[in-house]
Amino acid sequence: MGISIRVLFSLVCWLSMFTSFCFAEKGQTWPGHVEGETFLLATEVEGHELARMVYAEGRRTEPGPAVNPSNMKIAQVRDPQEVSDSSEPWEDEAEEIDSISDPLEPMNRAFFQFNDKLYFWVLKPVATGYSKVVPQFGRVCIRNFFSNLVMPVRAVSCLLQGKFESLGIELVRFVVNTSAGFLGFQDVAKQALDFPVQDEDLGQVFAFYGIGPGFYIDLPFLGPYSFRDAVGWGGGLFINPLNYVVDFWPNVGVRTYDIVNNTSLRIGDYEAMKEAALDPYVSMRDAYYQYRLNLIEK
Amino acid sequence: MICKRLIMVPLLFFMTLVISGSSIAGGPTEDVRKTTDRLLAVVSDPAMKSADMAAERARRIRKAVDERFDWKEMSKRTLARHWKKRTEREKEEFIDLFGKLLERTYLDKVESYSGEKVLYVGEKVDGKYGIVVVKIVTKKDTEILVKYKLKNKGGEWLVYDISIEGVSLVNNYRKQFNSIMTRSSYEDLIKKLRKKVEGKD
């Protein structure tokens, strides 16, 4: 077990070196990039020292507060058809094509009801109580900590899709946030470098290689999934270092705590969705499908 | 008086932050911004916070939203192929009900405003269609990407769809309505819609 962690760690170090070469080759500049920076990050640098350095770098290259040129570009590139095709888009829109198949609907509806009750009877009261004890700032830090911990899943998913820039961002984020961000409690990489978390997972990797979503499945406790993404989620468990370090039941406990913490920061979202929907089950199914589609396209 | 001015300072600061983004005069971003600023002014106005002002507050928000959203276009797109089968009266009835439902949903969102930052991050215009990309940064350090889709009608850009993190509102309702109509009927959909709007769910 200890060996696999060590192997993983050396892999991460190796990869971060590799990606930094990639950046250099492409001639891309990113805030804080200097010759031999990988070496600098890998060696022991005192947390606050690095943070200050990183902050200073970030500030120099920071764009204006309201304009983010990179986002602008993304927004423009991402919608090549949406505008041009929309002379009267609703007319030729075949509704059945862009929705997920749902042969298990009766079962899924039952589980949807189950999860609904689970939320209102258990999860929400617990999360509400918890949020009264732990201040919001603390809960955001804990969310960051858990997010930092599952970096390998995102990094491997980036790698398998050949998204080397994202992979680089994830690895730099991990190094910076783990050190300067105090074990990941602070998302310094986002604040100072404008390196946001790269939302990649194995489901998106499968989609990248042309695998369709399969059918819709609403799992008890876990919520909505497509068959493909449920398999991806399962595969992610094998990449998640937490599962190699912690035994089964403590692991379930930690995960539950993570869920409670996340829920405490999102109370009201599910209620709003339900309130706005005529058929919450269909609304949820479609929202999940559209959300995943959007992530895959990115 | 001084007190009032002091309150204006953060508001003005916030607005300059928003305004310092890309600005193309008369473009869709400008129109979205106008409405957003009006809404923010209402929800951040301390005079509007008291309970007896709630109705007035809601009225002002509704007015601002009404002027920017094209309920007819939204209804048309949501009903899609079912739209043509409807009579003029049915169409009007649907627009009214669906508009009210959206208005209420949007109202709830705006009412729960708690100091989120609104950043204008992108715009695309193609003929009479346009997209405005907005990033909402919450106090919980989460970013929500919102895309307004607009259509130019007589020089005014009107919203016909909002997509939040890639989830289009119109698409989402279309799926729901279609599911209800294939299961039962258009009449049943109207019944459900009316029930929802009247709050008797």
Coordinates of C-alpha atoms in Angstrom, one line a residue:
Chain A
M1 CA 0.0 0.0 0.0
G2 CA 2.8 2.4 1.0
I3 CA 4.6 1.5 -2.2
S4 CA 1.7 2.4 -4.4
I5 CA 1.5 5.8 -2.8
R6 CA 5.2 6.3 -3.3
V7 CA 4.9 5.2 -6.9
L8 CA 2.0 7.6 -7.4
F9 CA 3.9 10.4 -5.9
S10 CA 7.0 9.9 -8.0
L11 CA 4.7 9.7 -11.0
V12 CA 3.2 13.0 -10.1
C13 CA 6.6 14.6 -9.8
W14 CA 7.7 13.2 -13.1
L15 CA 4.5 14.3 -14.8
S16 CA 4.7 17.8 -13.4
M17 CA 8.2 18.1 -14.9
F18 CA 7.0 16.7 -18.2
T19 CA 4.2 19.1 -18.4
S20 CA 6.3 22.1 -17.6
F21 CA 8.4 21.1 -20.6
C22 CA 5.2 21.0 -22.6
F23 CA 4.4 24.5 -21.6
A24 CA 7.9 25.6 -22.5
E25 CA 7.8 24.0 -25.9
K26 CA 4.5 25.5 -26.8
G27 CA 6.0 28.8 -25.9
Q28 CA 3.2 29.5 -23.5
T29 CA 3.7 31.8 -20.7
W30 CA 1.8 31.5 -17.5
P31 CA 2.0 33.6 -14.4
G32 CA 4.8 32.5 -12.2
H33 CA 6.6 30.5 -14.8
V34 CA 10.4 30.9 -14.7
E35 CA 13.2 28.7 -15.8
G36 CA 13.7 25.8 -13.4
E37 CA 10.5 26.5 -11.6
T38 CA 9.7 22.9 -11.3
F39 CA 12.9 22.4 -9.4
L40 CA 12.0 25.3 -7.2
L41 CA 8.5 23.9 -6.4
A42 CA 9.8 20.4 -5.8
T43 CA 12.4 21.5 -3.3
E44 CA 11.5 22.5 0.2
V45 CA 10.3 26.1 0.1
E46 CA 8.7 27.5 3.1
G47 CA 5.0 27.9 2.5
H48 CA 4.6 31.6 3.1
E49 CA 7.7 32.3 1.1
L50 CA 6.3 30.5 -1.9
A51 CA 2.9 32.1 -1.4
R52 CA 4.4 35.6 -1.4
M53 CA 6.4 34.8 -4.5
V54 CA 3.4 33.4 -6.2
Y55 CA 1.2 36.3 -5.2
A56 CA 3.6 38.8 -6.5
E57 CA 3.8 37.0 -9.8
G58 CA 0.1 36.7 -10.0
R59 CA -0.5 40.3 -9.4
R60 CA 1.9 41.4 -12.1
T61 CA 0.1 39.5 -14.8
E62 CA -3.4 39.9 -13.4
P63 CA -5.8 41.3 -15.9
G64 CA -8.5 43.9 -15.0
P65 CA -10.9 42.8 -12.3
A66 CA -13.9 42.3 -14.6
V67 CA -12.4 41.2 -17.9
N68 CA -10.9 37.8 -18.3
P69 CA -9.6 37.5 -21.8
S70 CA -9.1 33.8 -21.7
N71 CA -12.7 33.3 -20.7
M72 CA -13.8 35.6 -23.4
K73 CA -12.0 33.4 -25.9
I74 CA -13.5 30.3 -24.6
A75 CA -16.9 31.7 -24.7
Q76 CA -16.4 32.7 -28.3
V77 CA -14.9 29.4 -29.4
R78 CA -17.4 27.2 -27.6
D79 CA -20.4 28.5 -29.5
P80 CA -19.6 28.1 -33.1
Q81 CA -23.0 26.9 -34.1
E82 CA -25.3 28.0 -31.5
V83 CA -25.7 31.5 -33.0
S84 CA -25.3 30.8 -36.6
D85 CA -27.7 27.9 -36.6
S86 CA -30.4 29.6 -34.7
S87 CA -32.4 31.3 -37.5
E88 CA -35.4 29.4 -36.1
P89 CA -33.8 26.7 -34.1
W90 CA -36.9 25.4 -32.4
E91 CA -38.5 24.4 -35.6
D92 CA -36.2 21.6 -36.7
E93 CA -35.2 20.6 -33.2
A94 CA -35.7 16.9 -32.8
E95 CA -36.4 16.6 -29.1
E96 CA -35.8 13.0 -28.6
I97 CA -32.3 13.0 -30.0
D98 CA -30.7 15.2 -27.4
S99 CA -32.0 13.4 -24.3
I100 CA -30.7 10.4 -22.5
S101 CA -32.5 7.1 -22.7
D102 CA -34.2 6.0 -19.6
P103 CA -35.4 2.4 -19.8
L104 CA -35.3 2.1 -16.0
E105 CA -37.6 5.0 -15.4
P106 CA -39.9 3.4 -12.9
M107 CA -37.0 2.2 -10.7
N108 CA -35.2 5.5 -11.2
R109 CA -38.3 7.4 -10.1
A110 CA -38.5 5.3 -7.0
F111 CA -34.8 6.0 -6.2
F112 CA -35.4 9.7 -6.9
Q113 CA -38.1 9.7 -4.3
F114 CA -35.8 7.9 -1.9
N115 CA -33.0 10.4 -2.4
D116 CA -35.5 13.2 -2.1
K117 CA -36.6 11.9 1.3
L118 CA -33.0 11.2 2.3
Y119 CA -32.2 14.9 1.6
F120 CA -35.2 16.4 3.4
W121 CA -35.2 14.0 6.4
V122 CA -31.6 13.4 7.0
L123 CA -29.0 15.2 4.9
K124 CA -30.5 18.7 5.1
P125 CA -31.2 18.7 8.9
V126 CA -27.7 17.4 9.5
A127 CA -26.0 19.9 7.2
T128 CA -28.0 22.7 8.6
G129 CA -27.0 21.8 12.2
Y130 CA -23.4 21.4 11.1
S131 CA -23.4 24.8 9.4
K132 CA -24.5 26.4 12.7
V133 CA -21.4 24.9 14.4
V134 CA -18.8 25.4 11.7
P135 CA -18.6 28.9 10.1
Q136 CA -18.8 29.2 6.3
F137 CA -15.1 30.1 5.9
G138 CA -14.2 26.8 7.6
R139 CA -16.5 24.8 5.5
V140 CA -15.1 26.4 2.3
C141 CA -11.6 25.4 3.5
I142 CA -12.7 21.8 4.2
R143 CA -14.3 21.6 0.7
N144 CA -11.0 22.8 -0.8
F145 CA -9.1 20.2 1.3
F146 CA -11.1 17.3 -0.1
S147 CA -11.0 18.7 -3.6
N148 CA -7.3 18.9 -3.4
L149 CA -7.1 15.4 -2.2
V150 CA -8.8 13.9 -5.3
M151 CA -6.4 15.7 -7.6
P152 CA -5.1 12.3 -9.0
V153 CA -8.5 11.5 -10.5
R154 CA -8.6 14.8 -12.3
A155 CA -4.9 14.6 -13.4
V156 CA -5.2 11.1 -14.7
S157 CA -8.4 12.1 -16.6
C158 CA -6.6 15.0 -18.1
L159 CA -3.7 12.8 -19.1
L160 CA -5.9 10.2 -20.7
Q161 CA -7.6 12.9 -22.8
G162 CA -4.3 14.4 -23.8
K163 CA -5.2 17.7 -22.1
F164 CA -1.7 18.5 -21.1
E165 CA -2.4 22.1 -20.3
S166 CA -5.1 21.1 -17.8
L167 CA -2.9 18.4 -16.5
G168 CA -0.2 21.0 -15.9
I169 CA -2.7 23.3 -14.1
E170 CA -3.9 20.4 -11.9
L171 CA -0.3 19.4 -10.9
V172 CA 0.8 23.0 -10.2
R173 CA -2.4 23.5 -8.3
F174 CA -1.7 20.5 -6.2
V175 CA 1.9 21.5 -5.4
V176 CA 0.9 25.1 -4.7
N177 CA -2.2 24.4 -2.7
T178 CA -0.7 21.6 -0.7
S179 CA 2.3 23.8 0.3
A180 CA 1.3 27.5 0.2
G181 CA -2.4 26.6 0.7
F182 CA -1.8 24.7 3.9
L183 CA -2.5 21.1 2.9
G184 CA -5.1 22.3 0.4
F185 CA -7.3 24.2 2.8
Q186 CA -6.7 27.4 0.8
D187 CA -7.1 27.5 -2.9
V188 CA -4.1 29.8 -3.5
A189 CA -3.7 28.6 -7.0
K190 CA -7.1 29.9 -8.0
Q191 CA -6.8 33.2 -6.1
A192 CA -3.3 34.1 -7.0
L193 CA -2.5 32.3 -10.3
D194 CA -6.0 32.1 -11.7
F195 CA -5.6 28.4 -12.1
P196 CA -9.1 27.1 -11.6
V197 CA -9.8 23.4 -10.7
Q198 CA -10.0 21.4 -13.9
D199 CA -13.3 19.5 -13.7
E200 CA -12.3 16.2 -15.4
D201 CA -13.2 12.7 -14.5
L202 CA -13.1 9.2 -16.1
G203 CA -16.7 9.6 -17.4
Q204 CA -15.4 12.4 -19.6
V205 CA -12.4 10.3 -20.6
F206 CA -14.8 7.6 -21.9
A207 CA -16.8 10.2 -23.7
F208 CA -13.6 11.5 -25.3
Y209 CA -13.0 8.1 -26.8
G210 CA -16.4 8.1 -28.3
I211 CA -18.4 6.1 -25.7
G212 CA -22.0 7.2 -25.4
P213 CA -23.7 7.9 -22.1
G214 CA -25.8 4.7 -22.1
F215 CA -28.9 4.9 -20.0
Y216 CA -29.8 7.1 -17.1
I217 CA -29.6 5.7 -13.6
D218 CA -30.6 7.4 -10.4
L219 CA -28.7 5.6 -7.7
P220 CA -29.8 5.6 -4.1
F221 CA -27.4 7.8 -2.0
L222 CA -25.4 8.7 -5.0
G223 CA -27.9 10.5 -7.2
P224 CA -28.1 10.9 -11.0
Y225 CA -25.6 9.1 -13.3
S226 CA -25.4 7.9 -16.8
F227 CA -24.2 4.3 -17.0
R228 CA -20.9 5.5 -18.5
D229 CA -20.3 8.1 -15.8
A230 CA -21.3 5.6 -13.0
V231 CA -18.6 3.3 -14.4
G232 CA -16.2 6.3 -14.5
W233 CA -17.1 7.1 -10.9
G234 CA -16.3 3.5 -9.9
G235 CA -13.0 3.7 -11.7
G236 CA -12.2 6.9 -10.0
L237 CA -12.3 5.2 -6.7
F238 CA -9.2 3.2 -7.8
I239 CA -7.3 6.3 -8.6
N240 CA -8.3 8.1 -5.4
P241 CA -5.5 7.8 -3.0
L242 CA -7.9 8.1 -0.1
N243 CA -9.1 4.5 -0.8
Y244 CA -5.6 3.1 -0.4
V245 CA -4.8 4.9 2.8
V246 CA -8.1 4.6 4.7
D247 CA -10.1 1.4 5.5
F248 CA -13.6 0.9 4.2
W249 CA -15.8 2.1 7.1
P250 CA -13.6 5.1 8.0
N251 CA -13.5 5.8 4.3
V252 CA -17.3 5.8 4.1
G253 CA -17.3 8.1 7.2
V254 CA -14.9 10.6 5.6
R255 CA -17.0 10.6 2.4
T256 CA -20.2 11.2 4.2
Y257 CA -18.6 14.0 6.0
D258 CA -17.4 15.5 2.7
I259 CA -21.0 15.2 1.4
V260 CA -22.4 16.8 4.5
N261 CA -19.9 19.6 4.2
N262 CA -20.6 20.2 0.5
T263 CA -24.4 20.1 1.2
S264 CA -24.1 22.7 3.9
L265 CA -22.7 25.1 1.2
R266 CA -25.5 24.3 -1.2
I267 CA -28.7 24.3 0.8
G268 CA -31.5 25.7 -1.2
D269 CA -30.2 24.7 -4.6
Y270 CA -32.2 21.5 -4.7
E271 CA -35.3 23.1 -3.3
A272 CA -35.1 25.8 -6.0
M273 CA -34.8 23.2 -8.7
K274 CA -37.8 21.4 -7.3
E275 CA -39.8 24.6 -6.8
A276 CA -39.3 25.6 -10.5
A277 CA -40.0 22.2 -12.0
L278 CA -43.3 20.7 -13.1
D279 CA -41.7 17.3 -13.1
P280 CA -38.7 17.4 -10.8
Y281 CA -37.6 14.0 -11.9
V282 CA -37.4 14.9 -15.6
S283 CA -35.9 18.3 -14.7
M284 CA -33.1 16.6 -12.8
R285 CA -32.5 14.0 -15.4
D286 CA -32.2 16.6 -18.1
A287 CA -30.1 19.0 -16.0
Y288 CA -27.7 16.2 -15.3
Y289 CA -27.5 15.3 -19.0
Q290 CA -27.0 18.9 -20.1
Y291 CA -24.5 19.5 -17.4
R292 CA -22.4 16.5 -18.3
L293 CA -22.6 17.3 -22.0
N294 CA -21.3 20.8 -21.3
L295 CA -18.4 19.3 -19.3
I296 CA -17.5 16.9 -22.0
E297 CA -17.5 19.6 -24.7
K298 CA -15.0 21.7 -22.6
Chain B
M1 CA -28.4 62.1 4.5
I2 CA -24.7 61.3 5.2
C3 CA -25.8 57.8 6.2
K4 CA -27.5 57.4 2.8
R5 CA -24.3 58.6 1.0
L6 CA -22.2 56.2 3.0
I7 CA -24.4 53.4 1.8
M8 CA -24.0 54.5 -1.8
V9 CA -20.2 54.1 -1.6
P10 CA -19.9 50.3 -1.7
L11 CA -22.7 50.3 -4.2
L12 CA -20.9 52.6 -6.5
F13 CA -17.7 50.7 -6.0
F14 CA -19.5 47.5 -6.9
M15 CA -21.0 49.1 -10.0
T16 CA -17.7 50.6 -11.2
L17 CA -16.3 47.1 -10.9
V18 CA -19.1 45.8 -13.0
I19 CA -18.9 48.6 -15.5
S20 CA -15.2 48.3 -16.0
G21 CA -15.8 45.2 -17.9
S22 CA -16.0 45.1 -21.7
S23 CA -18.5 47.6 -22.9
I24 CA -19.9 47.8 -26.4
A25 CA -22.5 50.5 -26.6
G26 CA -25.9 49.3 -27.5
G27 CA -24.8 45.6 -27.6
P28 CA -26.5 42.8 -25.8
T29 CA -24.1 43.0 -22.9
E30 CA -25.1 46.6 -22.4
D31 CA -28.8 45.6 -22.2
V32 CA -28.2 42.7 -19.8
R33 CA -26.1 45.0 -17.7
K34 CA -28.8 47.7 -17.5
T35 CA -31.3 45.2 -16.2
T36 CA -28.8 43.5 -13.8
D37 CA -27.8 46.9 -12.4
R38 CA -31.5 47.8 -11.9
L39 CA -32.1 44.6 -10.1
L40 CA -29.1 44.9 -8.0
A41 CA -30.0 48.5 -7.1
V42 CA -33.4 47.2 -5.9
V43 CA -32.1 44.3 -3.9
S44 CA -29.3 46.3 -2.3
D45 CA -31.5 49.3 -1.4
P46 CA -31.7 49.2 2.4
A47 CA -35.0 51.1 2.1
M48 CA -36.4 48.2 0.3
K49 CA -35.3 45.6 2.9
S50 CA -38.2 46.0 5.4
A51 CA -41.1 43.6 5.3
D52 CA -43.8 46.1 4.3
M53 CA -41.8 47.0 1.3
A54 CA -41.6 43.4 0.1
A55 CA -44.5 43.8 -2.3
E56 CA -43.0 47.0 -3.8
R57 CA -39.7 45.3 -4.1
A58 CA -41.1 42.3 -5.9
R59 CA -43.1 44.7 -8.2
R60 CA -39.9 46.5 -9.2
I61 CA -38.0 43.4 -9.8
R62 CA -40.8 41.9 -11.8
K63 CA -40.9 45.0 -13.9
A64 CA -37.2 45.0 -14.7
V65 CA -37.3 41.3 -15.5
D66 CA -40.4 41.7 -17.7
E67 CA -38.8 44.3 -19.8
R68 CA -35.8 42.2 -20.6
F69 CA -37.3 38.7 -21.0
D70 CA -39.1 37.7 -24.1
W71 CA -41.8 35.4 -22.7
K72 CA -43.3 34.7 -26.1
E73 CA -40.1 33.6 -27.7
M74 CA -39.3 31.5 -24.6
S75 CA -42.8 29.8 -24.8
K76 CA -42.4 29.2 -28.5
R77 CA -39.1 27.5 -28.0
T78 CA -40.2 25.5 -25.0
L79 CA -43.3 24.1 -26.6
A80 CA -41.3 23.6 -29.8
R81 CA -43.3 21.4 -32.2
H82 CA -46.4 21.6 -30.0
W83 CA -46.5 25.4 -30.4
K84 CA -48.0 25.3 -33.9
K85 CA -50.9 23.1 -32.8
R86 CA -52.1 25.7 -30.4
T87 CA -54.7 28.3 -31.1
E88 CA -54.0 32.0 -30.6
R89 CA -55.9 32.0 -27.3
E90 CA -54.1 29.0 -26.1
K91 CA -50.8 30.6 -27.0
E92 CA -51.6 33.7 -25.1
E93 CA -52.7 31.7 -22.0
F94 CA -49.5 29.7 -22.2
I95 CA -47.2 32.7 -22.5
D96 CA -48.9 34.3 -19.5
L97 CA -48.6 31.2 -17.3
F98 CA -45.1 30.2 -18.3
G99 CA -44.0 33.8 -18.0
K100 CA -45.3 33.9 -14.5
L101 CA -43.6 30.7 -13.6
L102 CA -40.2 31.9 -14.9
E103 CA -40.7 35.3 -13.3
R104 CA -41.3 33.7 -9.9
T105 CA -38.3 31.4 -10.3
Y106 CA -36.1 34.3 -11.3
L107 CA -37.6 36.5 -8.6
D108 CA -36.7 33.9 -5.9
K109 CA -33.1 33.8 -7.3
V110 CA -32.8 37.6 -7.2
E111 CA -34.5 37.9 -3.8
S112 CA -31.9 35.7 -2.3
Y113 CA -29.1 37.9 -3.5
S114 CA -26.3 38.2 -0.9
G115 CA -23.5 40.2 -2.4
E116 CA -22.5 37.9 -5.3
K117 CA -20.3 39.6 -7.8
V118 CA -21.4 39.7 -11.4
L119 CA -18.7 39.7 -14.0
Y120 CA -19.3 40.1 -17.8
V121 CA -16.8 37.8 -19.4
G122 CA -17.8 37.4 -23.0
E123 CA -20.2 38.4 -25.7
K124 CA -21.0 37.1 -29.2
V125 CA -23.2 38.7 -31.7
D126 CA -24.4 37.1 -35.0
G127 CA -27.0 39.1 -36.8
K128 CA -30.0 39.4 -34.6
Y129 CA -28.9 36.8 -32.2
G130 CA -26.4 37.3 -29.3
I131 CA -24.9 35.6 -26.3
V132 CA -23.8 37.3 -23.2
V133 CA -21.6 35.3 -20.8
V134 CA -21.7 36.3 -17.2
K135 CA -19.7 34.9 -14.3
I136 CA -21.3 35.0 -10.9
V137 CA -18.9 34.7 -8.0
T138 CA -20.6 33.8 -4.7
K139 CA -19.3 34.5 -1.3
K140 CA -18.8 30.8 -0.9
D141 CA -16.0 31.0 -3.5
T142 CA -17.9 29.3 -6.2
E143 CA -18.2 30.5 -9.7
I144 CA -21.3 30.0 -11.8
L145 CA -21.2 30.5 -15.5
V146 CA -24.4 31.9 -16.9
K147 CA -25.1 32.4 -20.5
Y148 CA -27.9 34.7 -21.6
K149 CA -29.2 34.1 -25.1
L150 CA -30.7 37.1 -26.7
K151 CA -32.6 38.2 -29.8
N152 CA -32.6 41.7 -31.1
K153 CA -36.1 43.0 -31.5
G154 CA -36.4 46.6 -32.7
G155 CA -33.0 47.6 -31.4
E156 CA -33.7 46.0 -28.0
W157 CA -31.9 42.9 -27.0
L158 CA -34.3 40.5 -25.3
V159 CA -33.5 37.3 -23.4
Y160 CA -35.0 34.1 -24.8
D161 CA -32.9 31.5 -22.9
I162 CA -30.6 31.3 -19.9
S163 CA -28.2 28.5 -19.4
I164 CA -26.5 28.0 -16.1
E165 CA -23.4 25.9 -16.2
G166 CA -24.5 24.5 -19.5
V167 CA -28.0 23.7 -18.4
S168 CA -30.4 25.6 -20.7
L169 CA -33.6 26.6 -19.0
V170 CA -35.6 26.3 -22.2
N171 CA -34.3 22.9 -23.0
N172 CA -35.0 21.7 -19.5
Y173 CA -38.6 22.9 -19.6
R174 CA -39.0 21.5 -23.1
K175 CA -38.1 18.0 -21.8
Q176 CA -40.5 18.4 -18.9
F177 CA -43.4 19.7 -21.0
N178 CA -42.9 17.1 -23.7
S179 CA -42.8 14.3 -21.1
I180 CA -46.1 15.5 -19.6
M181 CA -47.7 16.0 -23.0
T182 CA -46.8 12.6 -24.3
R183 CA -48.0 11.0 -21.1
S184 CA -51.3 12.8 -20.9
S185 CA -52.3 16.0 -22.8
Y186 CA -51.7 19.7 -23.4
E187 CA -54.7 20.4 -21.1
D188 CA -53.0 18.5 -18.3
L189 CA -49.9 20.5 -18.8
I190 CA -51.8 23.7 -18.5
K191 CA -53.5 22.4 -15.4
K192 CA -50.2 21.5 -13.8
L193 CA -48.7 24.9 -14.8
R194 CA -51.6 26.8 -13.3
K195 CA -51.4 24.9 -10.1
K196 CA -47.6 25.6 -9.9
V197 CA -48.1 29.3 -10.6
E198 CA -50.9 29.6 -8.1
G199 CA -48.7 27.9 -5.5
K200 CA -51.2 25.1 -4.9
D201 CA -48.8 22.3 -5.5

